[in-house]
PDB file of C-alpha atoms in Angstrom:
ATOM      1  CA  MET A   1     101.009 122.947  99.133  1.00 93.00           C
ATOM      2  CA  ARG A   2     100.287 120.176  96.601  1.00 96.00           C
ATOM      3  CA  LYS A   3      98.801 116.947  97.962  1.00 98.00           C
ATOM      4  CA  ILE A   4      99.184 113.344  96.889  1.00 99.00           C
ATOM      5  CA  GLY A   5      97.868 110.035  98.220  1.00 98.00           C
ATOM      6  CA  PHE A   6     100.467 107.764  99.830  1.00 98.00           C
ATOM      7  CA  TYR A   7     100.281 104.023  99.196  1.00 98.00           C
ATOM      8  CA  GLN A   8     102.086 102.434 102.104  1.00 94.00           C
ATOM      9  CA  GLY A   9     102.096  98.868 100.864  1.00 92.00           C
ATOM     10  CA  CYS A  10     103.397  96.259 103.358  1.00 91.00           C
ATOM     11  CA  CYS A  11     106.839  97.676 104.144  1.00 86.00           C
ATOM     12  CA  PHE A  12     105.591 100.975 105.548  1.00 83.00           C
ATOM     13  CA  GLN A  13     102.994  99.089 107.663  1.00 82.00           C
ATOM     14  CA  GLY A  14     105.598  96.673 109.028  1.00 76.00           C
ATOM     15  CA  PRO A  15     109.403  96.861 109.163  1.00 73.00           C
ATOM     16  CA  ASP A  16     109.604 100.367 107.738  1.00 77.00           C
ATOM     17  CA  ALA A  17     106.652 101.845 109.640  1.00 80.00           C
ATOM     18  CA  HIS A  18     109.004 104.230 111.396  1.00 80.00           C
ATOM     19  CA  MET A  19     109.813 105.807 108.053  1.00 86.00           C
ATOM     20  CA  PHE A  20     106.397 107.241 107.164  1.00 91.00           C
ATOM     21  CA  ASP A  21     106.545 110.090 109.720  1.00 90.00           C
ATOM     22  CA  THR A  22     109.966 111.020 108.410  1.00 92.00           C
ATOM     23  CA  LEU A  23     108.933 110.704 104.759  1.00 95.00           C
ATOM     24  CA  LYS A  24     105.927 112.928 105.457  1.00 95.00           C
ATOM     25  CA  LYS A  25     108.192 115.567 106.991  1.00 95.00           C
ATOM     26  CA  VAL A  26     110.680 115.320 104.080  1.00 97.00           C
ATOM     27  CA  PHE A  27     107.934 115.752 101.482  1.00 98.00           C
ATOM     28  CA  SER A  28     106.454 118.644 103.522  1.00 98.00           C
ATOM     29  CA  ASP A  29     109.944 120.247 103.330  1.00 98.00           C
ATOM     30  CA  LEU A  30     109.711 119.831  99.575  1.00 98.00           C
ATOM     31  CA  GLY A  31     106.246 121.393  99.384  1.00 98.00           C
ATOM     32  CA  VAL A  32     104.183 118.168  99.147  1.00 99.00           C
ATOM     33  CA  ASP A  33     101.525 116.980 101.612  1.00 98.00           C
ATOM     34  CA  LEU A  34     101.505 113.119 101.836  1.00 98.00           C
ATOM     35  CA  LYS A  35      98.023 111.934 102.578  1.00 97.00           C
ATOM     36  CA  LEU A  36      98.163 108.419 103.989  1.00 96.00           C
ATOM     37  CA  LEU A  37      95.496 106.153 102.436  1.00 96.00           C
ATOM     38  CA  GLU A  38      94.841 104.030 105.491  1.00 89.00           C
ATOM     39  CA  LYS A  39      92.407 101.493 103.987  1.00 94.00           C
ATOM     40  CA  THR A  40      94.655 100.243 101.232  1.00 97.00           C
ATOM     41  CA  THR A  41      95.874  96.617 101.252  1.00 96.00           C
ATOM     42  CA  CYS A  42      98.886  94.630 100.059  1.00 94.00           C
ATOM     43  CA  CYS A  43      99.257  94.758  96.280  1.00 96.00           C
ATOM     44  CA  GLY A  44      99.874  91.046  96.143  1.00 93.00           C
ATOM     45  CA  GLY A  45     103.312  91.369  94.682  1.00 88.00           C
ATOM     46  CA  ASN A  46     104.121  88.738  92.084  1.00 77.00           C
ATOM     47  CA  THR A  47     102.789  85.951  94.232  1.00 80.00           C
ATOM     48  CA  ILE A  48      99.025  86.341  93.761  1.00 81.00           C
ATOM     49  CA  ASP A  49      99.505  87.469  90.162  1.00 76.00           C
ATOM     50  CA  GLU A  50     100.829  84.047  89.245  1.00 73.00           C
ATOM     51  CA  ALA A  51      97.867  82.312  90.786  1.00 78.00           C
ATOM     52  CA  ASN A  52      94.949  84.629  90.200  1.00 90.00           C
ATOM     53  CA  ARG A  53      95.422  87.762  88.074  1.00 91.00           C
ATOM     54  CA  TYR A  54      91.746  88.695  88.367  1.00 94.00           C
ATOM     55  CA  LEU A  55      92.134  88.925  92.126  1.00 95.00           C
ATOM     56  CA  VAL A  56      95.197  91.133  91.713  1.00 96.00           C
ATOM     57  CA  TYR A  57      93.238  93.467  89.465  1.00 97.00           C
ATOM     58  CA  SER A  58      90.413  93.618  92.021  1.00 98.00           C
ATOM     59  CA  ILE A  59      92.728  94.331  94.942  1.00 97.00           C
ATOM     60  CA  ASN A  60      94.653  97.092  93.168  1.00 98.00           C
ATOM     61  CA  ALA A  61      91.658  98.659  91.474  1.00 99.00           C
ATOM     62  CA  ARG A  62      90.313  99.086  94.959  1.00 99.00           C
ATOM     63  CA  ASN A  63      93.623 100.646  96.135  1.00 99.00           C
ATOM     64  CA  ILE A  64      93.543 103.094  93.240  1.00 99.00           C
ATOM     65  CA  ALA A  65      89.879 103.826  93.744  1.00 99.00           C
ATOM     66  CA  LEU A  66      90.564 104.868  97.314  1.00 98.00           C
ATOM     67  CA  ALA A  67      92.885 107.560  96.034  1.00 99.00           C
ATOM     68  CA  GLU A  68      90.451 108.584  93.330  1.00 98.00           C
ATOM     69  CA  ASN A  69      87.725 108.843  95.981  1.00 97.00           C
ATOM     70  CA  GLU A  70      89.712 111.689  97.494  1.00 97.00           C
ATOM     71  CA  GLY A  71      90.656 113.241  94.180  1.00 98.00           C
ATOM     72  CA  LEU A  72      94.311 112.320  94.579  1.00 99.00           C
ATOM     73  CA  ASP A  73      97.080 110.781  92.569  1.00 99.00           C
ATOM     74  CA  LEU A  74      98.988 107.877  94.157  1.00 99.00           C
ATOM     75  CA  LEU A  75     102.638 107.917  95.316  1.00 99.00           C
ATOM     76  CA  VAL A  76     104.364 104.575  95.622  1.00 98.00           C
ATOM     77  CA  THR A  77     107.749 103.943  97.173  1.00 97.00           C
ATOM     78  CA  CYS A  78     108.246 100.304  96.180  1.00 97.00           C
ATOM     79  CA  ASN A  79     109.236  99.018  92.760  1.00 98.00           C
ATOM     80  CA  THR A  80     107.041  95.934  93.023  1.00 97.00           C
ATOM     81  CA  CYS A  81     104.012  97.791  94.332  1.00 97.00           C
ATOM     82  CA  TYR A  82     104.421 100.365  91.572  1.00 98.00           C
ATOM     83  CA  MET A  83     104.628  97.673  88.890  1.00 97.00           C
ATOM     84  CA  VAL A  84     101.553  95.783  90.127  1.00 97.00           C
ATOM     85  CA  LEU A  85      99.443  98.977  90.558  1.00 98.00           C
ATOM     86  CA  ALA A  86     100.546 100.362  87.165  1.00 98.00           C
ATOM     87  CA  LYS A  87      99.861  97.013  85.438  1.00 97.00           C
ATOM     88  CA  THR A  88      96.362  97.041  86.935  1.00 98.00           C
ATOM     89  CA  LYS A  89      95.670 100.566  85.723  1.00 98.00           C
ATOM     90  CA  HIS A  90      97.027  99.741  82.267  1.00 98.00           C
ATOM     91  CA  ALA A  91      94.799  96.610  82.044  1.00 98.00           C
ATOM     92  CA  LEU A  92      91.641  98.361  83.219  1.00 99.00           C
ATOM     93  CA  ASP A  93      92.149 101.436  81.113  1.00 98.00           C
ATOM     94  CA  ASN A  94      92.507  99.276  78.018  1.00 98.00           C
ATOM     95  CA  ASN A  95      89.834  96.676  78.661  1.00 98.00           C
ATOM     96  CA  PRO A  96      86.347  98.126  79.212  1.00 98.00           C
ATOM     97  CA  GLN A  97      84.814  94.739  79.924  1.00 98.00           C
ATOM     98  CA  LEU A  98      87.360  93.901  82.582  1.00 98.00           C
ATOM     99  CA  ARG A  99      86.887  97.340  84.115  1.00 98.00           C
ATOM    100  CA  GLU A 100      83.144  96.808  84.283  1.00 98.00           C
ATOM    101  CA  GLU A 101      83.521  93.408  85.931  1.00 98.00           C
ATOM    102  CA  ILE A 102      85.962  94.778  88.505  1.00 98.00           C
ATOM    103  CA  ASN A 103      83.757  97.737  89.237  1.00 99.00           C
ATOM    104  CA  GLU A 104      80.829  95.371  89.938  1.00 98.00           C
ATOM    105  CA  ARG A 105      82.921  93.958  92.740  1.00 97.00           C
ATOM    106  CA  LEU A 106      84.057  97.383  93.999  1.00 98.00           C
ATOM    107  CA  ALA A 107      80.432  98.579  94.064  1.00 98.00           C
ATOM    108  CA  GLU A 108      79.850  96.223  97.045  1.00 97.00           C
ATOM    109  CA  GLU A 109      82.097  98.601  99.013  1.00 96.00           C
ATOM    110  CA  GLY A 110      80.737 101.737  97.446  1.00 97.00           C
ATOM    111  CA  LEU A 111      83.846 102.268  95.336  1.00 98.00           C
ATOM    112  CA  GLU A 112      84.460 102.721  91.624  1.00 98.00           C
ATOM    113  CA  TYR A 113      87.637 102.602  89.544  1.00 99.00           C
ATOM    114  CA  LYS A 114      87.465 105.630  87.227  1.00 98.00           C
ATOM    115  CA  GLY A 115      90.994 105.695  85.876  1.00 98.00           C
ATOM    116  CA  THR A 116      91.577 109.334  86.910  1.00 98.00           C
ATOM    117  CA  ALA A 117      94.463 108.789  89.409  1.00 99.00           C
ATOM    118  CA  LYS A 118      98.053 108.769  88.114  1.00 98.00           C
ATOM    119  CA  ILE A 119     100.331 106.172  89.705  1.00 99.00           C
ATOM    120  CA  TRP A 120     103.645 107.837  90.625  1.00 99.00           C
ATOM    121  CA  HIS A 121     106.856 106.011  91.510  1.00 99.00           C
ATOM    122  CA  ILE A 122     108.862 108.070  94.016  1.00 98.00           C
ATOM    123  CA  LEU A 123     111.858 108.514  91.687  1.00 99.00           C
ATOM    124  CA  PRO A 124     110.156 110.265  88.741  1.00 98.00           C
ATOM    125  CA  TYR A 125     107.914 112.143  91.186  1.00 99.00           C
ATOM    126  CA  LEU A 126     110.932 113.661  92.840  1.00 99.00           C
ATOM    127  CA  LEU A 127     112.549 114.505  89.536  1.00 98.00           C
ATOM    128  CA  GLU A 128     109.504 115.707  87.556  1.00 98.00           C
ATOM    129  CA  GLU A 129     107.068 117.063  90.120  1.00 98.00           C
ATOM    130  CA  VAL A 130     109.320 118.287  92.933  1.00 98.00           C
ATOM    131  CA  GLY A 131     112.312 119.121  90.774  1.00 98.00           C
ATOM    132  CA  ILE A 132     116.036 118.895  91.171  1.00 98.00           C
ATOM    133  CA  GLU A 133     116.507 122.609  92.012  1.00 98.00           C
ATOM    134  CA  LYS A 134     113.944 122.414  94.825  1.00 98.00           C
ATOM    135  CA  ILE A 135     115.761 119.394  96.282  1.00 99.00           C
ATOM    136  CA  LYS A 136     119.161 121.127  96.062  1.00 98.00           C
ATOM    137  CA  GLU A 137     117.714 124.106  97.946  1.00 98.00           C
ATOM    138  CA  LYS A 138     116.685 121.889 100.871  1.00 98.00           C
ATOM    139  CA  VAL A 139     119.943 119.902 101.270  1.00 98.00           C
ATOM    140  CA  LYS A 140     121.403 120.568 104.750  1.00 98.00           C
ATOM    141  CA  LYS A 141     123.960 117.737 104.928  1.00 96.00           C
ATOM    142  CA  PRO A 142     125.459 117.285 101.476  1.00 96.00           C
ATOM    143  CA  LEU A 143     126.848 113.822 100.730  1.00 96.00           C
ATOM    144  CA  ASN A 144     130.282 115.196  99.927  1.00 93.00           C
ATOM    145  CA  GLY A 145     132.752 112.503  99.052  1.00 86.00           C
ATOM    146  CA  TRP A 146     130.221 109.654  99.179  1.00 95.00           C
ATOM    147  CA  LYS A 147     130.815 107.232  96.302  1.00 96.00           C
ATOM    148  CA  ILE A 148     127.397 105.746  95.697  1.00 98.00           C
ATOM    149  CA  ALA A 149     126.494 102.954  93.280  1.00 98.00           C
ATOM    150  CA  THR A 150     122.999 103.324  91.859  1.00 99.00           C
ATOM    151  CA  TYR A 151     120.877 100.156  91.798  1.00 99.00           C
ATOM    152  CA  TYR A 152     117.511 100.394  90.107  1.00 99.00           C
ATOM    153  CA  GLY A 153     116.113  96.887  90.578  1.00 98.00           C
ATOM    154  CA  CYS A 154     113.920  94.958  88.122  1.00 97.00           C
ATOM    155  CA  HIS A 155     110.344  96.062  88.604  1.00 97.00           C
ATOM    156  CA  ILE A 156     111.106  99.695  87.823  1.00 97.00           C
ATOM    157  CA  LYS A 157     112.279  98.604  84.361  1.00 97.00           C
ATOM    158  CA  TYR A 158     109.712  95.999  83.346  1.00 94.00           C
ATOM    159  CA  PRO A 159     107.266  95.484  81.748  1.00 94.00           C
ATOM    160  CA  LYS A 160     107.846  98.092  79.093  1.00 94.00           C
ATOM    161  CA  GLU A 161     104.284  99.460  79.040  1.00 96.00           C
ATOM    162  CA  VAL A 162     104.525 100.634  82.637  1.00 97.00           C
ATOM    163  CA  ALA A 163     108.283 100.990  83.129  1.00 97.00           C
ATOM    164  CA  VAL A 164     109.552 104.109  84.876  1.00 96.00           C
ATOM    165  CA  VAL A 165     113.047 103.965  83.365  1.00 98.00           C
ATOM    166  CA  ASP A 166     114.604 102.550  80.192  1.00 96.00           C
ATOM    167  CA  SER A 167     115.568  98.923  80.820  1.00 95.00           C
ATOM    168  CA  GLU A 168     118.803  99.252  78.822  1.00 94.00           C
ATOM    169  CA  ASP A 169     119.822 102.663  80.152  1.00 96.00           C
ATOM    170  CA  PRO A 170     117.989 103.621  83.328  1.00 98.00           C
ATOM    171  CA  LYS A 171     118.470 107.219  84.472  1.00 97.00           C
ATOM    172  CA  GLY A 172     117.394 109.455  87.312  1.00 98.00           C
ATOM    173  CA  LEU A 173     119.054 108.101  90.418  1.00 99.00           C
ATOM    174  CA  GLU A 174     122.389 109.571  89.337  1.00 99.00           C
ATOM    175  CA  GLU A 175     120.908 113.059  88.943  1.00 98.00           C
ATOM    176  CA  LEU A 176     119.243 112.795  92.367  1.00 98.00           C
ATOM    177  CA  ILE A 177     122.437 111.546  94.076  1.00 98.00           C
ATOM    178  CA  SER A 178     124.353 114.422  92.519  1.00 98.00           C
ATOM    179  CA  ALA A 179     121.752 116.886  93.770  1.00 98.00           C
ATOM    180  CA  LEU A 180     122.306 115.569  97.284  1.00 98.00           C
ATOM    181  CA  GLY A 181     126.054 116.165  96.850  1.00 97.00           C
ATOM    182  CA  GLY A 182     127.135 112.522  96.351  1.00 97.00           C
ATOM    183  CA  GLU A 183     129.265 110.967  93.608  1.00 97.00           C
ATOM    184  CA  PRO A 184     127.139 108.488  91.680  1.00 98.00           C
ATOM    185  CA  ILE A 185     128.602 105.369  90.139  1.00 98.00           C
ATOM    186  CA  LYS A 186     126.310 104.036  87.434  1.00 98.00           C
ATOM    187  CA  ASP A 187     128.384 101.546  85.462  1.00 97.00           C
ATOM    188  CA  TYR A 188     129.632  98.446  87.310  1.00 98.00           C
ATOM    189  CA  LYS A 189     129.420  94.732  86.821  1.00 98.00           C
ATOM    190  CA  GLY A 190     126.241  93.218  88.289  1.00 98.00           C
ATOM    191  CA  LYS A 191     124.188  96.428  88.197  1.00 98.00           C
ATOM    192  CA  ASP A 192     121.438  94.700  86.233  1.00 97.00           C
ATOM    193  CA  VAL A 193     121.390  91.401  88.192  1.00 97.00           C
ATOM    194  CA  CYS A 194     118.194  90.801  90.115  1.00 97.00           C
ATOM    195  CA  CYS A 195     118.563  91.290  93.882  1.00 97.00           C
ATOM    196  CA  GLY A 196     116.993  87.889  94.506  1.00 95.00           C
ATOM    197  CA  TYR A 197     114.346  89.080  96.973  1.00 94.00           C
ATOM    198  CA  HIS A 198     111.409  87.149  95.432  1.00 90.00           C
ATOM    199  CA  ALA A 199     113.569  84.182  94.439  1.00 92.00           C
ATOM    200  CA  TYR A 200     114.522  83.537  98.091  1.00 92.00           C
ATOM    201  CA  TYR A 201     111.085  82.132  98.895  1.00 86.00           C
ATOM    202  CA  THR A 202     111.385  79.331  96.306  1.00 89.00           C
ATOM    203  CA  ASN A 203     115.144  78.886  95.849  1.00 94.00           C
ATOM    204  CA  LYS A 204     117.319  80.251  98.636  1.00 93.00           C
ATOM    205  CA  GLU A 205     120.545  79.109  96.973  1.00 95.00           C
ATOM    206  CA  VAL A 206     119.832  80.996  93.737  1.00 95.00           C
ATOM    207  CA  ALA A 207     118.776  84.121  95.628  1.00 95.00           C
ATOM    208  CA  LEU A 208     121.982  84.216  97.649  1.00 96.00           C
ATOM    209  CA  LYS A 209     124.075  83.841  94.493  1.00 95.00           C
ATOM    210  CA  LYS A 210     122.211  86.721  92.843  1.00 96.00           C
ATOM    211  CA  VAL A 211     122.283  89.189  95.714  1.00 97.00           C
ATOM    212  CA  VAL A 212     126.078  89.421  95.937  1.00 97.00           C
ATOM    213  CA  LYS A 213     126.576  90.302  92.261  1.00 97.00           C
ATOM    214  CA  ALA A 214     125.753  94.014  92.447  1.00 98.00           C
ATOM    215  CA  PRO A 215     127.618  94.694  95.679  1.00 98.00           C
ATOM    216  CA  GLN A 216     130.701  92.882  94.413  1.00 97.00           C
ATOM    217  CA  GLY A 217     130.717  94.851  91.150  1.00 98.00           C
ATOM    218  CA  ALA A 218     129.990  98.101  92.932  1.00 98.00           C
ATOM    219  CA  LYS A 219     132.861  97.563  95.360  1.00 97.00           C
ATOM    220  CA  LYS A 220     135.271  96.937  92.501  1.00 98.00           C
ATOM    221  CA  ALA A 221     134.106 100.153  90.862  1.00 98.00           C
ATOM    222  CA  GLY A 222     134.939 102.117  93.977  1.00 97.00           C
ATOM    223  CA  ALA A 223     131.536 102.425  95.577  1.00 97.00           C
ATOM    224  CA  GLU A 224     131.166 102.549  99.351  1.00 95.00           C
ATOM    225  CA  VAL A 225     127.378 102.144  99.397  1.00 97.00           C
ATOM    226  CA  LEU A 226     124.525 101.243  97.110  1.00 98.00           C
ATOM    227  CA  VAL A 227     121.305 103.304  96.864  1.00 98.00           C
ATOM    228  CA  THR A 228     118.086 101.742  95.588  1.00 98.00           C
ATOM    229  CA  PRO A 229     114.533 103.132  95.154  1.00 98.00           C
ATOM    230  CA  CYS A 230     113.022  99.798  96.176  1.00 97.00           C
ATOM    231  CA  PRO A 231     112.594  98.589  99.807  1.00 95.00           C
ATOM    232  CA  LEU A 232     112.662  94.982  98.693  1.00 95.00           C
ATOM    233  CA  CYS A 233     115.947  95.396  96.849  1.00 97.00           C
ATOM    234  CA  PHE A 234     117.247  97.158  99.950  1.00 97.00           C
ATOM    235  CA  LYS A 235     116.141  94.337 102.217  1.00 95.00           C
ATOM    236  CA  ALA A 236     117.750  91.738  99.950  1.00 96.00           C
ATOM    237  CA  GLN A 237     121.000  93.650  99.874  1.00 97.00           C
ATOM    238  CA  ASP A 238     120.926  94.214 103.643  1.00 97.00           C
ATOM    239  CA  ILE A 239     119.698  90.820 104.846  1.00 95.00           C
ATOM    240  CA  TYR A 240     120.542  88.294 102.184  1.00 95.00           C
ATOM    241  CA  GLN A 241     123.933  89.886 101.421  1.00 95.00           C
ATOM    242  CA  ASP A 242     124.760  89.642 105.138  1.00 95.00           C
ATOM    243  CA  MET A 243     124.077  85.937 104.913  1.00 94.00           C
ATOM    244  CA  ALA A 244     125.928  85.290 101.667  1.00 95.00           C
ATOM    245  CA  GLN A 245     128.874  87.690 101.577  1.00 90.00           C
ATOM    246  CA  ALA A 246     132.203  87.637 103.395  1.00 90.00           C
ATOM    247  CA  GLU A 247     132.474  90.503 105.859  1.00 90.00           C
ATOM    248  CA  GLU A 248     135.206  92.328 104.019  1.00 89.00           C
ATOM    249  CA  GLN A 249     133.223  92.158 100.752  1.00 92.00           C
ATOM    250  CA  LYS A 250     129.914  93.560 102.062  1.00 95.00           C
ATOM    251  CA  VAL A 251     128.680  96.869 100.649  1.00 96.00           C
ATOM    252  CA  PRO A 252     125.911  98.634 102.674  1.00 96.00           C
ATOM    253  CA  SER A 253     122.677  99.359 100.862  1.00 97.00           C
ATOM    254  CA  ILE A 254     120.540 102.462 101.508  1.00 97.00           C
ATOM    255  CA  TYR A 255     116.881 102.894 100.628  1.00 96.00           C
ATOM    256  CA  LEU A 256     116.247 106.103  98.660  1.00 97.00           C
ATOM    257  CA  PRO A 257     113.896 107.749 101.214  1.00 96.00           C
ATOM    258  CA  GLU A 258     116.601 107.194 103.897  1.00 96.00           C
ATOM    259  CA  ILE A 259     119.397 108.929 102.045  1.00 97.00           C
ATOM    260  CA  LEU A 260     117.056 111.716 101.017  1.00 98.00           C
ATOM    261  CA  ALA A 261     115.995 112.308 104.633  1.00 97.00           C
ATOM    262  CA  TYR A 262     119.583 112.313 105.861  1.00 96.00           C
ATOM    263  CA  ALA A 263     120.784 114.775 103.229  1.00 97.00           C
ATOM    264  CA  LEU A 264     117.799 117.053 104.023  1.00 98.00           C
ATOM    265  CA  GLY A 265     118.952 117.288 107.612  1.00 96.00           C
ATOM    266  CA  TYR A 266     117.314 114.435 109.530  1.00 96.00           C
ATOM    267  CA  GLY A 267     119.344 112.501 112.098  1.00 92.00           C
ATOM    268  CA  PRO A 268     120.616 108.962 111.423  1.00 92.00           C
ATOM    269  CA  GLU A 269     117.873 107.258 113.511  1.00 91.00           C
ATOM    270  CA  GLU A 270     115.050 109.356 112.085  1.00 94.00           C
ATOM    271  CA  ALA A 271     116.412 108.735 108.577  1.00 94.00           C
ATOM    272  CA  GLY A 272     116.361 104.969 109.257  1.00 92.00           C
ATOM    273  CA  LEU A 273     120.149 104.512 108.962  1.00 92.00           C
ATOM    274  CA  THR A 274     120.542 102.896 112.377  1.00 90.00           C
ATOM    275  CA  TYR A 275     118.153  99.996 111.508  1.00 91.00           C
ATOM    276  CA  HIS A 276     120.492  98.314 109.020  1.00 94.00           C
ATOM    277  CA  ILE A 277     122.034  94.900 109.492  1.00 95.00           C
ATOM    278  CA  ILE A 278     125.146  95.780 107.443  1.00 96.00           C
ATOM    279  CA  PRO A 279     126.510  98.882 109.158  1.00 92.00           C
ATOM    280  CA  ILE A 280     127.229 101.929 107.051  1.00 88.00           C
ATOM    281  CA  ASN A 281     130.864 102.317 108.138  1.00 70.00           C
ATOM    282  CA  LYS A 282     131.948 105.297 106.122  1.00 55.00           C
ATOM    283  CA  ILE A 283     128.691 107.092 106.665  1.00 55.00           C
ATOM    284  CA  SER A 284     128.752 106.270 110.356  1.00 48.00           C
ATOM    285  CA  VAL A 285     131.712 108.643 110.746  1.00 42.00           C
ATOM    286  CA  ASN A 286     129.799 111.389 108.961  1.00 47.00           C
ATOM    287  CA  VAL A 287     126.628 110.572 110.869  1.00 43.00           C
ATOM    288  CA  SER A 288     128.305 110.827 114.263  1.00 37.00           C
ATOM    289  CA  SER A 289     130.105 114.062 113.414  1.00 36.00           C
ATOM    290  CA  THR A 290     127.390 115.898 111.556  1.00 38.00           C
ATOM    291  CA  GLY A 291     124.141 114.123 112.416  1.00 39.00           C
TER     292      GLY A 291
END
């Protein structure tokens, strides 16, 4: 069984802590051993980056070095964490002086950034390393009849040098949703509008205007749920949308690991589907009858 280091970030240490055990089981089903890297820290998001980029490089070089110390690549399940870690790797791999300075700091902890670990976002890892056919083989509860709008988020698309998907024409989620038996809806108004998660902390009004755009467009296109590979986009679409959207206009959002776990046979609670603020009405019927 192949092994990869798991970067839990903040979400999997806090509100989504219940999901790690499930994710580990799901990946084991797919032939991958997730090794939790327990001493990693918050990536800093965009917040620290704006104030002290050198500190962000130091924090994340350390996170990567912890994986390298065990001879492992790094799996990331958050768009923002992926972007920050990948930007750090790109900067250190292309700037020997910066790398030397950062390593002087890491040496105090007996660590060294070598640049040997690959940073994997969960979406391309599932598609390229696990493979669609393997995923299809493991589906136990196909998402038959589920009309699912795909929402990529921003930090999976930018900046270009570390982007996972093409910013103009992102692909991958649709193939994965189809493999799980669902009907993906890719083109809808608002699909490229930021979820507003980070904006909420500085301008609540702007964030609440942003967060309803994708759900509104998805609903008009016939979608019953949205699926996103980012826990922050999911939280915005679950929490902020609940605050900003009329009840009849709300479209439930599902985090990629949740829908993957459910389709692979895990129950609604174990898959995280019962923790949502906006209930998954259509899926609730399927959950109660087949879960």
